[in-house]
């Protein structure tokens, strides 16, 4: 009887350990997060990001953003010609300013400032500048295996990510340095069989809010390696 109870107890322990064991992909993601955000500051991140954006054939565009994770606040300020337009999303509610003066919603909409667009910008920038931490978000489907390959002529560890359909439909690949697990680039496809989508090279780092954020992002088309643009953290 004692032997049976002991074996049952042992089986429960082994089952619990197997359930708790992380996949290789989860281990790599945790290692990368420890590199970029060693003090777990992303959940309470509150700081400004100033981004210069270069697109071939266009003048440089400057964007100033403020992200406050705890207060659910996002602001996006950008000049159109000589006019400064600011979008603010706080707790899902949108407001607008023109040259730092509040705009009525109806006037903002006539100027092309919509809440849907403001929320899209919030989601876009907090995703890109919150990586790799954002890969912990609900709806992220992490392939359990880590693969190895090359990206931008360097050896990398690779994570494949899909999303719950309620979150997104693209397929993503994230590339990490085998030495320190830093995120060095990523690629996405709308339809991988068509080789559509884009890839992004990351270079340099800036420490903002005690988080190591890639300083330069260069965007290319998957199908023909055409340069789309470059974003620089100021």
PDB file of C-alpha atoms in Angstrom:
ATOM      1  CA  UNK A   1       0.000   0.000   0.000  1.00  0.00           C
ATOM      2  CA  UNK A   2       2.794   2.403   0.941  1.00  0.00           C
ATOM      3  CA  UNK A   3       4.618   1.519  -2.268  1.00  0.00           C
ATOM      4  CA  UNK A   4       1.521   2.317  -4.336  1.00  0.00           C
ATOM      5  CA  UNK A   5       1.062   5.671  -2.597  1.00  0.00           C
ATOM      6  CA  UNK A   6       4.737   6.510  -3.095  1.00  0.00           C
ATOM      7  CA  UNK A   7       4.571   5.675  -6.804  1.00  0.00           C
ATOM      8  CA  UNK A   8       1.431   7.787  -7.177  1.00  0.00           C
ATOM      9  CA  UNK A   9       3.108  10.684  -5.371  1.00  0.00           C
ATOM     10  CA  UNK A  10       6.199  10.343  -7.578  1.00  0.00           C
ATOM     11  CA  UNK A  11       4.082  10.315 -10.731  1.00  0.00           C
ATOM     12  CA  UNK A  12       2.302  13.482  -9.613  1.00  0.00           C
ATOM     13  CA  UNK A  13       5.631  15.238  -9.008  1.00  0.00           C
ATOM     14  CA  UNK A  14       6.977  14.193 -12.416  1.00  0.00           C
ATOM     15  CA  UNK A  15       3.751  15.270 -14.127  1.00  0.00           C
ATOM     16  CA  UNK A  16       3.893  18.668 -12.392  1.00  0.00           C
ATOM     17  CA  UNK A  17       7.550  19.148 -13.390  1.00  0.00           C
ATOM     18  CA  UNK A  18       6.761  18.256 -17.003  1.00  0.00           C
ATOM     19  CA  UNK A  19       3.841  20.708 -16.968  1.00  0.00           C
ATOM     20  CA  UNK A  20       6.056  23.461 -15.533  1.00  0.00           C
ATOM     21  CA  UNK A  21       8.947  22.866 -17.938  1.00  0.00           C
ATOM     22  CA  UNK A  22       9.361  25.660 -20.459  1.00  0.00           C
ATOM     23  CA  UNK A  23       9.781  25.052 -24.162  1.00  0.00           C
ATOM     24  CA  UNK A  24      13.091  26.025 -25.840  1.00  0.00           C
ATOM     25  CA  UNK A  25      11.289  29.003 -27.410  1.00  0.00           C
ATOM     26  CA  UNK A  26      10.006  30.226 -24.040  1.00  0.00           C
ATOM     27  CA  UNK A  27      13.519  29.901 -22.600  1.00  0.00           C
ATOM     28  CA  UNK A  28      15.028  31.956 -25.441  1.00  0.00           C
ATOM     29  CA  UNK A  29      12.338  34.620 -25.140  1.00  0.00           C
ATOM     30  CA  UNK A  30      12.940  34.902 -21.390  1.00  0.00           C
ATOM     31  CA  UNK A  31      16.696  35.209 -21.986  1.00  0.00           C
ATOM     32  CA  UNK A  32      16.146  37.989 -24.522  1.00  0.00           C
ATOM     33  CA  UNK A  33      13.789  39.844 -22.179  1.00  0.00           C
ATOM     34  CA  UNK A  34      16.391  39.590 -19.399  1.00  0.00           C
ATOM     35  CA  UNK A  35      18.888  41.203 -21.788  1.00  0.00           C
ATOM     36  CA  UNK A  36      16.631  44.040 -22.977  1.00  0.00           C
ATOM     37  CA  UNK A  37      14.621  44.641 -19.799  1.00  0.00           C
ATOM     38  CA  UNK A  38      16.630  43.200 -16.891  1.00  0.00           C
ATOM     39  CA  UNK A  39      14.596  45.059 -14.242  1.00  0.00           C
ATOM     40  CA  UNK A  40      11.176  44.251 -15.720  1.00  0.00           C
ATOM     41  CA  UNK A  41      10.433  47.934 -16.349  1.00  0.00           C
ATOM     42  CA  UNK A  42       8.280  47.534 -19.464  1.00  0.00           C
ATOM     43  CA  UNK A  43       4.979  47.041 -17.548  1.00  0.00           C
ATOM     44  CA  UNK A  44       5.531  50.442 -15.893  1.00  0.00           C
ATOM     45  CA  UNK A  45       7.378  52.165 -18.763  1.00  0.00           C
ATOM     46  CA  UNK A  46       6.725  55.920 -18.859  1.00  0.00           C
ATOM     47  CA  UNK A  47       8.961  57.920 -21.182  1.00  0.00           C
ATOM     48  CA  UNK A  48       9.289  59.817 -24.455  1.00  0.00           C
ATOM     49  CA  UNK A  49      10.535  58.435 -27.761  1.00  0.00           C
ATOM     50  CA  UNK A  50      11.721  60.809 -30.482  1.00  0.00           C
ATOM     51  CA  UNK A  51      11.952  59.115 -33.867  1.00  0.00           C
ATOM     52  CA  UNK A  52      13.388  60.410 -37.142  1.00  0.00           C
ATOM     53  CA  UNK A  53      11.985  58.561 -40.144  1.00  0.00           C
ATOM     54  CA  UNK A  54      13.692  58.474 -43.540  1.00  0.00           C
ATOM     55  CA  UNK A  55      11.809  57.220 -46.603  1.00  0.00           C
ATOM     56  CA  UNK A  56      13.462  57.195 -50.064  1.00  0.00           C
ATOM     57  CA  UNK A  57      12.405  60.237 -52.075  1.00  0.00           C
ATOM     58  CA  UNK A  58      10.776  62.020 -49.130  1.00  0.00           C
ATOM     59  CA  UNK A  59      11.912  64.546 -46.552  1.00  0.00           C
ATOM     60  CA  UNK A  60      12.804  63.301 -43.086  1.00  0.00           C
ATOM     61  CA  UNK A  61       9.854  63.132 -40.708  1.00  0.00           C
ATOM     62  CA  UNK A  62      10.160  63.650 -36.965  1.00  0.00           C
ATOM     63  CA  UNK A  63       7.734  62.052 -34.521  1.00  0.00           C
ATOM     64  CA  UNK A  64       7.606  62.588 -30.771  1.00  0.00           C
ATOM     65  CA  UNK A  65       5.756  60.001 -28.729  1.00  0.00           C
ATOM     66  CA  UNK A  66       5.018  59.483 -25.081  1.00  0.00           C
ATOM     67  CA  UNK A  67       4.101  56.051 -23.724  1.00  0.00           C
ATOM     68  CA  UNK A  68       2.870  55.492 -20.177  1.00  0.00           C
ATOM     69  CA  UNK A  69       2.007  51.847 -19.680  1.00  0.00           C
ATOM     70  CA  UNK A  70       0.529  52.132 -16.183  1.00  0.00           C
ATOM     71  CA  UNK A  71      -1.701  55.079 -17.079  1.00  0.00           C
ATOM     72  CA  UNK A  72      -2.709  53.554 -20.428  1.00  0.00           C
ATOM     73  CA  UNK A  73      -1.578  56.771 -22.127  1.00  0.00           C
ATOM     74  CA  UNK A  74      -0.129  57.237 -25.609  1.00  0.00           C
ATOM     75  CA  UNK A  75       0.567  60.479 -27.439  1.00  0.00           C
ATOM     76  CA  UNK A  76       1.867  60.963 -30.984  1.00  0.00           C
ATOM     77  CA  UNK A  77       2.980  64.406 -32.170  1.00  0.00           C
ATOM     78  CA  UNK A  78       3.998  65.119 -35.749  1.00  0.00           C
ATOM     79  CA  UNK A  79       4.240  68.144 -38.044  1.00  0.00           C
ATOM     80  CA  UNK A  80       2.244  68.435 -41.253  1.00  0.00           C
ATOM     81  CA  UNK A  81       3.933  71.264 -43.106  1.00  0.00           C
ATOM     82  CA  UNK A  82       4.205  73.898 -40.339  1.00  0.00           C
ATOM     83  CA  UNK A  83       1.352  72.622 -38.173  1.00  0.00           C
ATOM     84  CA  UNK A  84       1.899  70.331 -35.189  1.00  0.00           C
ATOM     85  CA  UNK A  85      -0.822  67.718 -34.740  1.00  0.00           C
ATOM     86  CA  UNK A  86      -0.970  65.649 -31.565  1.00  0.00           C
ATOM     87  CA  UNK A  87      -3.037  62.517 -31.056  1.00  0.00           C
ATOM     88  CA  UNK A  88      -3.672  61.355 -27.480  1.00  0.00           C
ATOM     89  CA  UNK A  89      -5.157  58.002 -26.479  1.00  0.00           C
ATOM     90  CA  UNK A  90      -5.895  57.653 -22.763  1.00  0.00           C
ATOM     91  CA  UNK A  91      -7.732  54.579 -21.493  1.00  0.00           C
ATOM     92  CA  UNK A  92      -9.114  54.019 -24.990  1.00  0.00           C
ATOM     93  CA  UNK A  93     -10.460  57.575 -25.357  1.00  0.00           C
ATOM     94  CA  UNK A  94      -9.044  59.816 -28.096  1.00  0.00           C
ATOM     95  CA  UNK A  95      -8.356  63.555 -28.016  1.00  0.00           C
ATOM     96  CA  UNK A  96      -6.442  65.840 -30.380  1.00  0.00           C
ATOM     97  CA  UNK A  97      -4.445  69.050 -30.433  1.00  0.00           C
ATOM     98  CA  UNK A  98      -3.343  71.407 -33.196  1.00  0.00           C
ATOM     99  CA  UNK A  99      -0.317  73.503 -32.256  1.00  0.00           C
ATOM    100  CA  UNK A 100      -0.949  72.432 -28.632  1.00  0.00           C
ATOM    101  CA  UNK A 101      -4.535  73.768 -28.656  1.00  0.00           C
ATOM    102  CA  UNK A 102      -7.337  71.260 -28.074  1.00  0.00           C
ATOM    103  CA  UNK A 103      -9.390  70.324 -31.141  1.00  0.00           C
ATOM    104  CA  UNK A 104     -13.056  69.393 -31.182  1.00  0.00           C
ATOM    105  CA  UNK A 105     -13.618  65.815 -32.369  1.00  0.00           C
ATOM    106  CA  UNK A 106     -15.635  66.890 -35.419  1.00  0.00           C
ATOM    107  CA  UNK A 107     -12.912  69.298 -36.537  1.00  0.00           C
ATOM    108  CA  UNK A 108     -10.213  66.680 -35.905  1.00  0.00           C
ATOM    109  CA  UNK A 109     -12.070  64.176 -38.081  1.00  0.00           C
ATOM    110  CA  UNK A 110     -12.316  66.705 -40.920  1.00  0.00           C
ATOM    111  CA  UNK A 111      -8.520  66.973 -40.712  1.00  0.00           C
ATOM    112  CA  UNK A 112      -8.180  63.187 -40.985  1.00  0.00           C
ATOM    113  CA  UNK A 113      -7.509  62.570 -37.284  1.00  0.00           C
ATOM    114  CA  UNK A 114      -9.591  59.536 -36.342  1.00  0.00           C
ATOM    115  CA  UNK A 115      -9.683  57.408 -33.215  1.00  0.00           C
ATOM    116  CA  UNK A 116      -9.211  54.187 -35.206  1.00  0.00           C
ATOM    117  CA  UNK A 117      -6.016  55.563 -36.729  1.00  0.00           C
ATOM    118  CA  UNK A 118      -4.792  56.834 -33.347  1.00  0.00           C
ATOM    119  CA  UNK A 119      -5.308  53.422 -31.737  1.00  0.00           C
ATOM    120  CA  UNK A 120      -3.591  51.730 -34.666  1.00  0.00           C
ATOM    121  CA  UNK A 121      -0.545  53.991 -34.169  1.00  0.00           C
ATOM    122  CA  UNK A 122      -0.577  53.253 -30.433  1.00  0.00           C
ATOM    123  CA  UNK A 123      -0.662  49.502 -31.051  1.00  0.00           C
ATOM    124  CA  UNK A 124       1.967  49.701 -33.806  1.00  0.00           C
ATOM    125  CA  UNK A 125       4.530  51.711 -31.861  1.00  0.00           C
ATOM    126  CA  UNK A 126       4.052  50.005 -28.506  1.00  0.00           C
ATOM    127  CA  UNK A 127       4.469  46.646 -30.255  1.00  0.00           C
ATOM    128  CA  UNK A 128       7.637  47.580 -32.142  1.00  0.00           C
ATOM    129  CA  UNK A 129       9.307  49.486 -29.324  1.00  0.00           C
ATOM    130  CA  UNK A 130       8.124  47.020 -26.681  1.00  0.00           C
ATOM    131  CA  UNK A 131       9.787  44.010 -28.309  1.00  0.00           C
ATOM    132  CA  UNK A 132      10.722  41.389 -27.261  1.00  0.00           C
ATOM    133  CA  UNK A 133       8.588  41.921 -24.131  1.00  0.00           C
ATOM    134  CA  UNK A 134       5.422  42.232 -26.245  1.00  0.00           C
ATOM    135  CA  UNK A 135       5.806  38.582 -27.259  1.00  0.00           C
ATOM    136  CA  UNK A 136       4.382  37.753 -23.830  1.00  0.00           C
ATOM    137  CA  UNK A 137       1.061  39.407 -24.708  1.00  0.00           C
ATOM    138  CA  UNK A 138      -2.170  37.374 -24.739  1.00  0.00           C
ATOM    139  CA  UNK A 139      -2.964  35.962 -28.173  1.00  0.00           C
ATOM    140  CA  UNK A 140       0.701  35.362 -29.049  1.00  0.00           C
ATOM    141  CA  UNK A 141       1.242  31.789 -30.280  1.00  0.00           C
ATOM    142  CA  UNK A 142       4.919  30.924 -29.864  1.00  0.00           C
ATOM    143  CA  UNK A 143       6.190  27.918 -31.805  1.00  0.00           C
ATOM    144  CA  UNK A 144       7.813  25.778 -29.079  1.00  0.00           C
ATOM    145  CA  UNK A 145      11.020  25.041 -30.989  1.00  0.00           C
ATOM    146  CA  UNK A 146      13.998  27.321 -31.596  1.00  0.00           C
ATOM    147  CA  UNK A 147      15.552  27.056 -35.039  1.00  0.00           C
ATOM    148  CA  UNK A 148      18.938  28.322 -36.179  1.00  0.00           C
ATOM    149  CA  UNK A 149      19.949  30.104 -39.352  1.00  0.00           C
ATOM    150  CA  UNK A 150      21.374  33.321 -40.776  1.00  0.00           C
ATOM    151  CA  UNK A 151      19.897  36.799 -40.974  1.00  0.00           C
ATOM    152  CA  UNK A 152      21.746  39.777 -42.433  1.00  0.00           C
ATOM    153  CA  UNK A 153      24.840  37.549 -42.814  1.00  0.00           C
ATOM    154  CA  UNK A 154      24.994  36.633 -39.124  1.00  0.00           C
ATOM    155  CA  UNK A 155      24.187  33.448 -37.252  1.00  0.00           C
ATOM    156  CA  UNK A 156      20.920  33.758 -35.332  1.00  0.00           C
ATOM    157  CA  UNK A 157      18.459  31.872 -33.167  1.00  0.00           C
ATOM    158  CA  UNK A 158      14.945  32.091 -34.587  1.00  0.00           C
ATOM    159  CA  UNK A 159      11.504  32.191 -32.996  1.00  0.00           C
ATOM    160  CA  UNK A 160       8.363  31.727 -35.080  1.00  0.00           C
ATOM    161  CA  UNK A 161       5.215  33.493 -33.908  1.00  0.00           C
ATOM    162  CA  UNK A 162       1.610  33.381 -35.026  1.00  0.00           C
ATOM    163  CA  UNK A 163      -1.333  35.114 -33.430  1.00  0.00           C
ATOM    164  CA  UNK A 164      -4.841  34.280 -32.410  1.00  0.00           C
ATOM    165  CA  UNK A 165      -7.082  35.479 -35.283  1.00  0.00           C
ATOM    166  CA  UNK A 166      -8.637  38.048 -32.963  1.00  0.00           C
ATOM    167  CA  UNK A 167      -5.172  39.639 -32.585  1.00  0.00           C
ATOM    168  CA  UNK A 168      -3.552  39.303 -36.010  1.00  0.00           C
ATOM    169  CA  UNK A 169      -3.126  37.082 -39.058  1.00  0.00           C
ATOM    170  CA  UNK A 170       0.529  37.594 -40.006  1.00  0.00           C
ATOM    171  CA  UNK A 171       3.336  35.086 -39.485  1.00  0.00           C
ATOM    172  CA  UNK A 172       6.415  36.537 -37.765  1.00  0.00           C
ATOM    173  CA  UNK A 173      10.014  35.401 -37.346  1.00  0.00           C
ATOM    174  CA  UNK A 174      12.212  37.009 -34.700  1.00  0.00           C
ATOM    175  CA  UNK A 175      16.008  36.790 -34.856  1.00  0.00           C
ATOM    176  CA  UNK A 176      18.275  36.783 -31.806  1.00  0.00           C
ATOM    177  CA  UNK A 177      22.016  36.923 -31.247  1.00  0.00           C
ATOM    178  CA  UNK A 178      23.261  33.544 -29.932  1.00  0.00           C
ATOM    179  CA  UNK A 179      25.844  35.399 -27.800  1.00  0.00           C
ATOM    180  CA  UNK A 180      23.694  37.696 -25.657  1.00  0.00           C
ATOM    181  CA  UNK A 181      20.146  36.928 -26.932  1.00  0.00           C
ATOM    182  CA  UNK A 182      19.647  40.509 -28.151  1.00  0.00           C
ATOM    183  CA  UNK A 183      16.912  40.958 -30.746  1.00  0.00           C
ATOM    184  CA  UNK A 184      18.675  41.741 -34.048  1.00  0.00           C
ATOM    185  CA  UNK A 185      15.776  41.731 -36.505  1.00  0.00           C
ATOM    186  CA  UNK A 186      12.418  40.352 -37.490  1.00  0.00           C
ATOM    187  CA  UNK A 187      10.352  39.447 -40.525  1.00  0.00           C
ATOM    188  CA  UNK A 188       6.642  39.114 -41.201  1.00  0.00           C
ATOM    189  CA  UNK A 189       4.485  37.636 -43.932  1.00  0.00           C
ATOM    190  CA  UNK A 190       0.831  38.147 -44.732  1.00  0.00           C
ATOM    191  CA  UNK A 191       1.050  34.955 -46.824  1.00  0.00           C
ATOM    192  CA  UNK A 192       4.394  33.200 -46.473  1.00  0.00           C
ATOM    193  CA  UNK A 193       3.803  31.106 -49.616  1.00  0.00           C
ATOM    194  CA  UNK A 194       3.818  34.355 -51.638  1.00  0.00           C
ATOM    195  CA  UNK A 195       6.974  35.716 -49.954  1.00  0.00           C
ATOM    196  CA  UNK A 196       5.161  38.978 -49.287  1.00  0.00           C
ATOM    197  CA  UNK A 197       5.651  41.203 -46.247  1.00  0.00           C
ATOM    198  CA  UNK A 198       8.789  42.873 -44.952  1.00  0.00           C
ATOM    199  CA  UNK A 199      11.919  42.354 -42.891  1.00  0.00           C
ATOM    200  CA  UNK A 200      13.549  44.754 -40.473  1.00  0.00           C
ATOM    201  CA  UNK A 201      17.215  45.033 -39.486  1.00  0.00           C
ATOM    202  CA  UNK A 202      18.026  46.373 -36.012  1.00  0.00           C
ATOM    203  CA  UNK A 203      21.259  48.207 -35.221  1.00  0.00           C
ATOM    204  CA  UNK A 204      22.587  49.873 -32.100  1.00  0.00           C
ATOM    205  CA  UNK A 205      20.797  50.457 -28.819  1.00  0.00           C
ATOM    206  CA  UNK A 206      19.525  53.307 -26.689  1.00  0.00           C
ATOM    207  CA  UNK A 207      18.734  52.845 -23.024  1.00  0.00           C
ATOM    208  CA  UNK A 208      15.386  54.491 -22.238  1.00  0.00           C
ATOM    209  CA  UNK A 209      13.656  53.842 -18.945  1.00  0.00           C
ATOM    210  CA  UNK A 210      16.420  51.297 -18.195  1.00  0.00           C
ATOM    211  CA  UNK A 211      15.341  49.247 -21.226  1.00  0.00           C
ATOM    212  CA  UNK A 212      17.722  48.528 -24.128  1.00  0.00           C
ATOM    213  CA  UNK A 213      15.732  49.601 -27.196  1.00  0.00           C
ATOM    214  CA  UNK A 214      17.094  49.138 -30.745  1.00  0.00           C
ATOM    215  CA  UNK A 215      18.212  52.556 -31.979  1.00  0.00           C
ATOM    216  CA  UNK A 216      17.869  52.030 -35.735  1.00  0.00           C
ATOM    217  CA  UNK A 217      15.324  50.021 -37.709  1.00  0.00           C
ATOM    218  CA  UNK A 218      15.741  49.585 -41.453  1.00  0.00           C
ATOM    219  CA  UNK A 219      12.777  48.182 -43.390  1.00  0.00           C
ATOM    220  CA  UNK A 220      12.964  46.109 -46.592  1.00  0.00           C
ATOM    221  CA  UNK A 221      10.509  44.244 -48.829  1.00  0.00           C
ATOM    222  CA  UNK A 222      10.848  40.452 -48.588  1.00  0.00           C
ATOM    223  CA  UNK A 223      10.344  39.750 -52.282  1.00  0.00           C
ATOM    224  CA  UNK A 224      13.005  42.035 -53.767  1.00  0.00           C
ATOM    225  CA  UNK A 225      15.005  43.492 -50.816  1.00  0.00           C
ATOM    226  CA  UNK A 226      13.797  46.975 -51.735  1.00  0.00           C
ATOM    227  CA  UNK A 227      14.503  49.612 -49.081  1.00  0.00           C
ATOM    228  CA  UNK A 228      11.325  51.062 -47.580  1.00  0.00           C
ATOM    229  CA  UNK A 229      12.764  53.349 -44.933  1.00  0.00           C
ATOM    230  CA  UNK A 230      14.746  53.767 -41.747  1.00  0.00           C
ATOM    231  CA  UNK A 231      13.688  54.858 -38.256  1.00  0.00           C
ATOM    232  CA  UNK A 232      16.238  56.383 -35.870  1.00  0.00           C
ATOM    233  CA  UNK A 233      15.752  56.906 -32.156  1.00  0.00           C
ATOM    234  CA  UNK A 234      17.023  60.394 -31.359  1.00  0.00           C
TER     235      UNK A 234
END
